[in-house]
Amino acid sequence: MPYEDAQSPEWEPLLGAAWEAWGHAYAPYSRFKVGAALAFPGGRIVTGCNVENASYPVGLCAERGAISAAVAQGLRLPGPIALVVVTEAETLTPPCGACRQVLAEFSAELLILLANRRERVIHRLGDLLPYAFTGRHLGILD
Ligand code: THU
């Protein structure tokens, strides 16, 4: 299965795109730059970076930026199949709770590669956010 092994080559374009977005991160307050890259069926890649604000709570995470960009490009369903999140932090950076919820809206099966300059680990969104609240619970989506 594609994207099941952290070392397999299909991650490389996504990692490159995520690091490029990382370079654009606007994080003057936390100094914690994050890059994200989503892969869609067919190979399209959409990126995001964190964009902070002087009004701290208004800042946006890289993952939600990437999802917003993808939806604006008409990429919604079928949802993304893989996500890379990169930082230079010593400890790998997982998506925050809010981003997990937003990602679950579009892809329950998402494979997430967390990476820094020296290591990579794969997680499944379903493991990071089990029993997600979805449109199904509203009786709207299936
Ligand atoms: N951040 C992300 O962009 N993604 C994550 O997965 C974790 C946190 C951002 C939010 C804020 O700009 C900075 O990292 C520090 O929390």
mmCIF file with all atom_site columns, C-alpha atoms and ligand atoms in Angstrom:
data_model
loop_
_atom_site.group_PDB
_atom_site.id
_atom_site.type_symbol
_atom_site.label_atom_id
_atom_site.label_alt_id
_atom_site.label_comp_id
_atom_site.label_asym_id
_atom_site.label_entity_id
_atom_site.label_seq_id
_atom_site.pdbx_PDB_ins_code
_atom_site.Cartn_x
_atom_site.Cartn_y
_atom_site.Cartn_z
_atom_site.occupancy
_atom_site.B_iso_or_equiv
_atom_site.pdbx_formal_charge
_atom_site.auth_seq_id
_atom_site.auth_comp_id
_atom_site.auth_asym_id
_atom_site.auth_atom_id
_atom_site.pdbx_PDB_model_num
ATOM   1   C CA . MET A 1 1   ? 0.000   0.000  0.000  1.00 0.00 ? 1   MET A CA 1
ATOM   2   C CA . PRO A 1 2   ? 1.342   3.476  -0.839 1.00 0.00 ? 2   PRO A CA 1
ATOM   3   C CA . TYR A 1 3   ? 2.459   5.699  2.040  1.00 0.00 ? 3   TYR A CA 1
ATOM   4   C CA . GLU A 1 4   ? 2.534   2.780  4.513  1.00 0.00 ? 4   GLU A CA 1
ATOM   5   C CA . ASP A 1 5   ? 6.333   2.892  4.987  1.00 0.00 ? 5   ASP A CA 1
ATOM   6   C CA . ALA A 1 6   ? 7.994   6.072  6.271  1.00 0.00 ? 6   ALA A CA 1
ATOM   7   C CA . GLN A 1 7   ? 11.091  5.459  4.130  1.00 0.00 ? 7   GLN A CA 1
ATOM   8   C CA . SER A 1 8   ? 9.315   4.785  0.838  1.00 0.00 ? 8   SER A CA 1
ATOM   9   C CA . PRO A 1 9   ? 10.023  7.205  -2.029 1.00 0.00 ? 9   PRO A CA 1
ATOM   10  C CA . GLU A 1 10  ? 6.443   8.439  -2.544 1.00 0.00 ? 10  GLU A CA 1
ATOM   11  C CA . TRP A 1 11  ? 6.912   10.582 0.558  1.00 0.00 ? 11  TRP A CA 1
ATOM   12  C CA . GLU A 1 12  ? 9.762   12.573 -0.992 1.00 0.00 ? 12  GLU A CA 1
ATOM   13  C CA . PRO A 1 13  ? 7.727   15.042 -3.120 1.00 0.00 ? 13  PRO A CA 1
ATOM   14  C CA . LEU A 1 14  ? 5.419   15.613 -0.147 1.00 0.00 ? 14  LEU A CA 1
ATOM   15  C CA . LEU A 1 15  ? 8.360   16.175 2.185  1.00 0.00 ? 15  LEU A CA 1
ATOM   16  C CA . GLY A 1 16  ? 9.912   18.612 -0.279 1.00 0.00 ? 16  GLY A CA 1
ATOM   17  C CA . ALA A 1 17  ? 6.644   20.520 -0.585 1.00 0.00 ? 17  ALA A CA 1
ATOM   18  C CA . ALA A 1 18  ? 6.151   20.582 3.196  1.00 0.00 ? 18  ALA A CA 1
ATOM   19  C CA . TRP A 1 19  ? 9.660   21.952 3.793  1.00 0.00 ? 19  TRP A CA 1
ATOM   20  C CA . GLU A 1 20  ? 9.117   24.582 1.129  1.00 0.00 ? 20  GLU A CA 1
ATOM   21  C CA . ALA A 1 21  ? 5.910   25.697 2.880  1.00 0.00 ? 21  ALA A CA 1
ATOM   22  C CA . TRP A 1 22  ? 7.769   25.572 6.213  1.00 0.00 ? 22  TRP A CA 1
ATOM   23  C CA . GLY A 1 23  ? 10.114  28.166 4.769  1.00 0.00 ? 23  GLY A CA 1
ATOM   24  C CA . HIS A 1 24  ? 7.114   30.474 4.267  1.00 0.00 ? 24  HIS A CA 1
ATOM   25  C CA . ALA A 1 25  ? 5.702   30.030 7.784  1.00 0.00 ? 25  ALA A CA 1
ATOM   26  C CA . TYR A 1 26  ? 4.835   33.278 9.542  1.00 0.00 ? 26  TYR A CA 1
ATOM   27  C CA . ALA A 1 27  ? 5.643   32.588 13.179 1.00 0.00 ? 27  ALA A CA 1
ATOM   28  C CA . PRO A 1 28  ? 7.202   35.727 14.682 1.00 0.00 ? 28  PRO A CA 1
ATOM   29  C CA . TYR A 1 29  ? 5.552   35.119 18.075 1.00 0.00 ? 29  TYR A CA 1
ATOM   30  C CA . SER A 1 30  ? 6.212   31.466 18.790 1.00 0.00 ? 30  SER A CA 1
ATOM   31  C CA . ARG A 1 31  ? 9.239   31.157 16.464 1.00 0.00 ? 31  ARG A CA 1
ATOM   32  C CA . PHE A 1 32  ? 7.838   27.655 15.856 1.00 0.00 ? 32  PHE A CA 1
ATOM   33  C CA . LYS A 1 33  ? 7.603   27.176 12.104 1.00 0.00 ? 33  LYS A CA 1
ATOM   34  C CA . VAL A 1 34  ? 5.384   24.388 10.720 1.00 0.00 ? 34  VAL A CA 1
ATOM   35  C CA . GLY A 1 35  ? 4.994   23.146 7.155  1.00 0.00 ? 35  GLY A CA 1
ATOM   36  C CA . ALA A 1 36  ? 2.286   20.784 5.898  1.00 0.00 ? 36  ALA A CA 1
ATOM   37  C CA . ALA A 1 37  ? 1.648   19.042 2.592  1.00 0.00 ? 37  ALA A CA 1
ATOM   38  C CA . LEU A 1 38  ? -1.433  17.039 1.621  1.00 0.00 ? 38  LEU A CA 1
ATOM   39  C CA . ALA A 1 39  ? -1.451  14.404 -1.136 1.00 0.00 ? 39  ALA A CA 1
ATOM   40  C CA . PHE A 1 40  ? -4.665  13.792 -3.049 1.00 0.00 ? 40  PHE A CA 1
ATOM   41  C CA . PRO A 1 41  ? -5.591  10.805 -5.218 1.00 0.00 ? 41  PRO A CA 1
ATOM   42  C CA . GLY A 1 42  ? -4.010  11.365 -8.604 1.00 0.00 ? 42  GLY A CA 1
ATOM   43  C CA . GLY A 1 43  ? -0.942  13.001 -7.099 1.00 0.00 ? 43  GLY A CA 1
ATOM   44  C CA . ARG A 1 44  ? -1.962  16.620 -6.517 1.00 0.00 ? 44  ARG A CA 1
ATOM   45  C CA . ILE A 1 45  ? -0.119  18.200 -3.585 1.00 0.00 ? 45  ILE A CA 1
ATOM   46  C CA . VAL A 1 46  ? -1.412  21.157 -1.572 1.00 0.00 ? 46  VAL A CA 1
ATOM   47  C CA . THR A 1 47  ? 0.640   22.864 1.110  1.00 0.00 ? 47  THR A CA 1
ATOM   48  C CA . GLY A 1 48  ? 0.123   25.076 4.144  1.00 0.00 ? 48  GLY A CA 1
ATOM   49  C CA . CYS A 1 49  ? 2.176   26.800 6.816  1.00 0.00 ? 49  CYS A CA 1
ATOM   50  C CA . ASN A 1 50  ? 1.296   28.334 10.141 1.00 0.00 ? 50  ASN A CA 1
ATOM   51  C CA . VAL A 1 51  ? 0.275   31.982 9.990  1.00 0.00 ? 51  VAL A CA 1
ATOM   52  C CA . GLU A 1 52  ? 0.372   33.698 13.376 1.00 0.00 ? 52  GLU A CA 1
ATOM   53  C CA . ASN A 1 53  ? -1.169  36.986 14.394 1.00 0.00 ? 53  ASN A CA 1
ATOM   54  C CA . ALA A 1 54  ? -0.562  39.692 17.004 1.00 0.00 ? 54  ALA A CA 1
ATOM   55  C CA . SER A 1 55  ? -3.953  38.636 18.322 1.00 0.00 ? 55  SER A CA 1
ATOM   56  C CA . TYR A 1 56  ? -2.562  35.242 19.273 1.00 0.00 ? 56  TYR A CA 1
ATOM   57  C CA . PRO A 1 57  ? -5.718  33.049 19.128 1.00 0.00 ? 57  PRO A CA 1
ATOM   58  C CA . VAL A 1 58  ? -6.380  34.129 15.559 1.00 0.00 ? 58  VAL A CA 1
ATOM   59  C CA . GLY A 1 59  ? -3.257  32.344 14.308 1.00 0.00 ? 59  GLY A CA 1
ATOM   60  C CA . LEU A 1 60  ? -3.776  29.405 11.969 1.00 0.00 ? 60  LEU A CA 1
ATOM   61  C CA . CYS A 1 61  ? -2.017  26.036 11.970 1.00 0.00 ? 61  CYS A CA 1
ATOM   62  C CA . ALA A 1 62  ? -0.244  24.718 8.884  1.00 0.00 ? 62  ALA A CA 1
ATOM   63  C CA . GLU A 1 63  ? -2.590  21.730 8.547  1.00 0.00 ? 63  GLU A CA 1
ATOM   64  C CA . ARG A 1 64  ? -5.754  23.809 8.514  1.00 0.00 ? 64  ARG A CA 1
ATOM   65  C CA . GLY A 1 65  ? -4.134  26.217 6.070  1.00 0.00 ? 65  GLY A CA 1
ATOM   66  C CA . ALA A 1 66  ? -3.429  23.299 3.746  1.00 0.00 ? 66  ALA A CA 1
ATOM   67  C CA . ILE A 1 67  ? -7.004  21.994 4.006  1.00 0.00 ? 67  ILE A CA 1
ATOM   68  C CA . SER A 1 68  ? -8.417  25.455 3.293  1.00 0.00 ? 68  SER A CA 1
ATOM   69  C CA . ALA A 1 69  ? -6.179  25.843 0.237  1.00 0.00 ? 69  ALA A CA 1
ATOM   70  C CA . ALA A 1 70  ? -7.192  22.405 -1.044 1.00 0.00 ? 70  ALA A CA 1
ATOM   71  C CA . VAL A 1 71  ? -10.909 23.081 -0.702 1.00 0.00 ? 71  VAL A CA 1
ATOM   72  C CA . ALA A 1 72  ? -10.437 26.417 -2.475 1.00 0.00 ? 72  ALA A CA 1
ATOM   73  C CA . GLN A 1 73  ? -8.770  24.525 -5.332 1.00 0.00 ? 73  GLN A CA 1
ATOM   74  C CA . GLY A 1 74  ? -11.776 22.239 -5.657 1.00 0.00 ? 74  GLY A CA 1
ATOM   75  C CA . LEU A 1 75  ? -10.057 19.299 -3.964 1.00 0.00 ? 75  LEU A CA 1
ATOM   76  C CA . ARG A 1 76  ? -12.500 18.034 -1.417 1.00 0.00 ? 76  ARG A CA 1
ATOM   77  C CA . LEU A 1 77  ? -13.765 14.552 -2.170 1.00 0.00 ? 77  LEU A CA 1
ATOM   78  C CA . PRO A 1 78  ? -12.149 12.116 -2.478 1.00 0.00 ? 78  PRO A CA 1
ATOM   79  C CA . GLY A 1 79  ? -10.187 13.595 0.361  1.00 0.00 ? 79  GLY A CA 1
ATOM   80  C CA . PRO A 1 80  ? -6.447  13.610 0.943  1.00 0.00 ? 80  PRO A CA 1
ATOM   81  C CA . ILE A 1 81  ? -4.713  10.265 1.365  1.00 0.00 ? 81  ILE A CA 1
ATOM   82  C CA . ALA A 1 82  ? -1.520  11.453 3.017  1.00 0.00 ? 82  ALA A CA 1
ATOM   83  C CA . LEU A 1 83  ? -0.234  14.393 5.030  1.00 0.00 ? 83  LEU A CA 1
ATOM   84  C CA . VAL A 1 84  ? 3.282   15.443 5.962  1.00 0.00 ? 84  VAL A CA 1
ATOM   85  C CA . VAL A 1 85  ? 3.916   17.763 8.915  1.00 0.00 ? 85  VAL A CA 1
ATOM   86  C CA . VAL A 1 86  ? 7.447   19.130 9.296  1.00 0.00 ? 86  VAL A CA 1
ATOM   87  C CA . THR A 1 87  ? 9.154   21.217 11.958 1.00 0.00 ? 87  THR A CA 1
ATOM   88  C CA . GLU A 1 88  ? 12.721  21.633 13.157 1.00 0.00 ? 88  GLU A CA 1
ATOM   89  C CA . ALA A 1 89  ? 11.669  20.702 16.681 1.00 0.00 ? 89  ALA A CA 1
ATOM   90  C CA . GLU A 1 90  ? 13.629  17.930 18.342 1.00 0.00 ? 90  GLU A CA 1
ATOM   91  C CA . THR A 1 91  ? 10.364  16.142 19.152 1.00 0.00 ? 91  THR A CA 1
ATOM   92  C CA . LEU A 1 92  ? 8.118   15.368 16.177 1.00 0.00 ? 92  LEU A CA 1
ATOM   93  C CA . THR A 1 93  ? 5.072   17.658 15.924 1.00 0.00 ? 93  THR A CA 1
ATOM   94  C CA . PRO A 1 94  ? 1.634   16.032 15.744 1.00 0.00 ? 94  PRO A CA 1
ATOM   95  C CA . PRO A 1 95  ? -1.447  17.932 14.520 1.00 0.00 ? 95  PRO A CA 1
ATOM   96  C CA . CYS A 1 96  ? -3.279  19.744 17.321 1.00 0.00 ? 96  CYS A CA 1
ATOM   97  C CA . GLY A 1 97  ? -6.768  18.636 18.320 1.00 0.00 ? 97  GLY A CA 1
ATOM   98  C CA . ALA A 1 98  ? -8.516  21.272 16.229 1.00 0.00 ? 98  ALA A CA 1
ATOM   99  C CA . CYS A 1 99  ? -6.571  20.234 13.131 1.00 0.00 ? 99  CYS A CA 1
ATOM   100 C CA . ARG A 1 100 ? -7.336  16.559 13.746 1.00 0.00 ? 100 ARG A CA 1
ATOM   101 C CA . GLN A 1 101 ? -11.033 17.402 13.747 1.00 0.00 ? 101 GLN A CA 1
ATOM   102 C CA . VAL A 1 102 ? -10.743 19.430 10.520 1.00 0.00 ? 102 VAL A CA 1
ATOM   103 C CA . LEU A 1 103 ? -8.723  16.683 8.823  1.00 0.00 ? 103 LEU A CA 1
ATOM   104 C CA . ALA A 1 104 ? -11.308 14.066 9.885  1.00 0.00 ? 104 ALA A CA 1
ATOM   105 C CA . GLU A 1 105 ? -13.996 16.022 8.034  1.00 0.00 ? 105 GLU A CA 1
ATOM   106 C CA . PHE A 1 106 ? -12.329 15.114 4.741  1.00 0.00 ? 106 PHE A CA 1
ATOM   107 C CA . SER A 1 107 ? -10.347 11.939 5.351  1.00 0.00 ? 107 SER A CA 1
ATOM   108 C CA . ALA A 1 108 ? -10.913 9.342  8.057  1.00 0.00 ? 108 ALA A CA 1
ATOM   109 C CA . GLU A 1 109 ? -8.184  7.113  6.565  1.00 0.00 ? 109 GLU A CA 1
ATOM   110 C CA . LEU A 1 110 ? -5.455  9.763  6.347  1.00 0.00 ? 110 LEU A CA 1
ATOM   111 C CA . LEU A 1 111 ? -1.859  8.623  6.800  1.00 0.00 ? 111 LEU A CA 1
ATOM   112 C CA . ILE A 1 112 ? 0.239   11.272 8.528  1.00 0.00 ? 112 ILE A CA 1
ATOM   113 C CA . LEU A 1 113 ? 4.020   11.425 8.327  1.00 0.00 ? 113 LEU A CA 1
ATOM   114 C CA . LEU A 1 114 ? 5.591   13.541 11.074 1.00 0.00 ? 114 LEU A CA 1
ATOM   115 C CA . ALA A 1 115 ? 9.117   14.604 10.235 1.00 0.00 ? 115 ALA A CA 1
ATOM   116 C CA . ASN A 1 116 ? 11.965  16.802 11.407 1.00 0.00 ? 116 ASN A CA 1
ATOM   117 C CA . ARG A 1 117 ? 15.495  17.023 10.033 1.00 0.00 ? 117 ARG A CA 1
ATOM   118 C CA . ARG A 1 118 ? 16.457  13.602 11.400 1.00 0.00 ? 118 ARG A CA 1
ATOM   119 C CA . GLU A 1 119 ? 13.445  11.304 11.842 1.00 0.00 ? 119 GLU A CA 1
ATOM   120 C CA . ARG A 1 120 ? 10.061  10.299 10.421 1.00 0.00 ? 120 ARG A CA 1
ATOM   121 C CA . VAL A 1 121 ? 7.113   8.480  11.969 1.00 0.00 ? 121 VAL A CA 1
ATOM   122 C CA . ILE A 1 122 ? 3.775   7.515  10.423 1.00 0.00 ? 122 ILE A CA 1
ATOM   123 C CA . HIS A 1 123 ? 0.460   7.761  12.253 1.00 0.00 ? 123 HIS A CA 1
ATOM   124 C CA . ARG A 1 124 ? -3.111  7.143  11.153 1.00 0.00 ? 124 ARG A CA 1
ATOM   125 C CA . LEU A 1 125 ? -5.610  9.909  11.725 1.00 0.00 ? 125 LEU A CA 1
ATOM   126 C CA . GLY A 1 126 ? -8.029  7.309  13.085 1.00 0.00 ? 126 GLY A CA 1
ATOM   127 C CA . ASP A 1 127 ? -5.512  6.520  15.828 1.00 0.00 ? 127 ASP A CA 1
ATOM   128 C CA . LEU A 1 128 ? -4.876  10.188 16.634 1.00 0.00 ? 128 LEU A CA 1
ATOM   129 C CA . LEU A 1 129 ? -8.610  10.965 16.726 1.00 0.00 ? 129 LEU A CA 1
ATOM   130 C CA . PRO A 1 130 ? -10.638 7.835  17.439 1.00 0.00 ? 130 PRO A CA 1
ATOM   131 C CA . TYR A 1 131 ? -14.429 8.058  17.401 1.00 0.00 ? 131 TYR A CA 1
ATOM   132 C CA . ALA A 1 132 ? -14.400 11.433 15.615 1.00 0.00 ? 132 ALA A CA 1
ATOM   133 C CA . PHE A 1 133 ? -17.530 13.536 15.565 1.00 0.00 ? 133 PHE A CA 1
ATOM   134 C CA . THR A 1 134 ? -18.659 13.784 11.922 1.00 0.00 ? 134 THR A CA 1
ATOM   135 C CA . GLY A 1 135 ? -21.592 14.805 9.766  1.00 0.00 ? 135 GLY A CA 1
ATOM   136 C CA . ARG A 1 136 ? -22.891 11.255 10.245 1.00 0.00 ? 136 ARG A CA 1
ATOM   137 C CA . HIS A 1 137 ? -23.672 12.134 13.861 1.00 0.00 ? 137 HIS A CA 1
ATOM   138 C CA . LEU A 1 138 ? -25.723 15.050 12.617 1.00 0.00 ? 138 LEU A CA 1
ATOM   139 C CA . GLY A 1 139 ? -27.569 12.713 10.281 1.00 0.00 ? 139 GLY A CA 1
ATOM   140 C CA . ILE A 1 140 ? -26.277 14.738 7.333  1.00 0.00 ? 140 ILE A CA 1
ATOM   141 C CA . LEU A 1 141 ? -23.361 12.847 5.781  1.00 0.00 ? 141 LEU A CA 1
ATOM   142 C CA . ASP A 1 142 ? -22.666 9.124  5.608  1.00 0.00 ? 142 ASP A CA 1
HETATM 143 N N1 . THU B 2 .   ? 1.183   24.624 14.918 1.00 0.00 ? 1   THU B N1 1
HETATM 144 C C1 . THU B 2 .   ? 0.893   24.162 13.671 1.00 0.00 ? 1   THU B C1 1
HETATM 145 O O1 . THU B 2 .   ? 0.874   24.917 12.692 1.00 0.00 ? 1   THU B O1 1
HETATM 146 N N2 . THU B 2 .   ? 0.636   22.839 13.524 1.00 0.00 ? 1   THU B N2 1
HETATM 147 C C2 . THU B 2 .   ? 0.766   21.916 14.512 1.00 0.00 ? 1   THU B C2 1
HETATM 148 O O2 . THU B 2 .   ? 0.608   20.739 14.238 1.00 0.00 ? 1   THU B O2 1
HETATM 149 C C3 . THU B 2 .   ? 1.086   22.346 15.871 1.00 0.00 ? 1   THU B C3 1
HETATM 150 C C4 . THU B 2 .   ? 1.166   23.801 16.098 1.00 0.00 ? 1   THU B C4 1
HETATM 151 C C5 . THU B 2 .   ? 1.541   26.033 15.059 1.00 0.00 ? 1   THU B C5 1
HETATM 152 C C6 . THU B 2 .   ? 0.552   26.922 15.740 1.00 0.00 ? 1   THU B C6 1
HETATM 153 C C7 . THU B 2 .   ? 1.457   28.041 16.222 1.00 0.00 ? 1   THU B C7 1
HETATM 154 O O3 . THU B 2 .   ? 1.647   28.962 15.151 1.00 0.00 ? 1   THU B O3 1
HETATM 155 C C8 . THU B 2 .   ? 2.782   27.370 16.499 1.00 0.00 ? 1   THU B C8 1
HETATM 156 O O4 . THU B 2 .   ? 2.730   26.128 15.807 1.00 0.00 ? 1   THU B O4 1
HETATM 157 C C9 . THU B 2 .   ? 3.066   27.134 17.962 1.00 0.00 ? 1   THU B C9 1
HETATM 158 O O5 . THU B 2 .   ? 1.995   26.507 18.578 1.00 0.00 ? 1   THU B O5 1
#
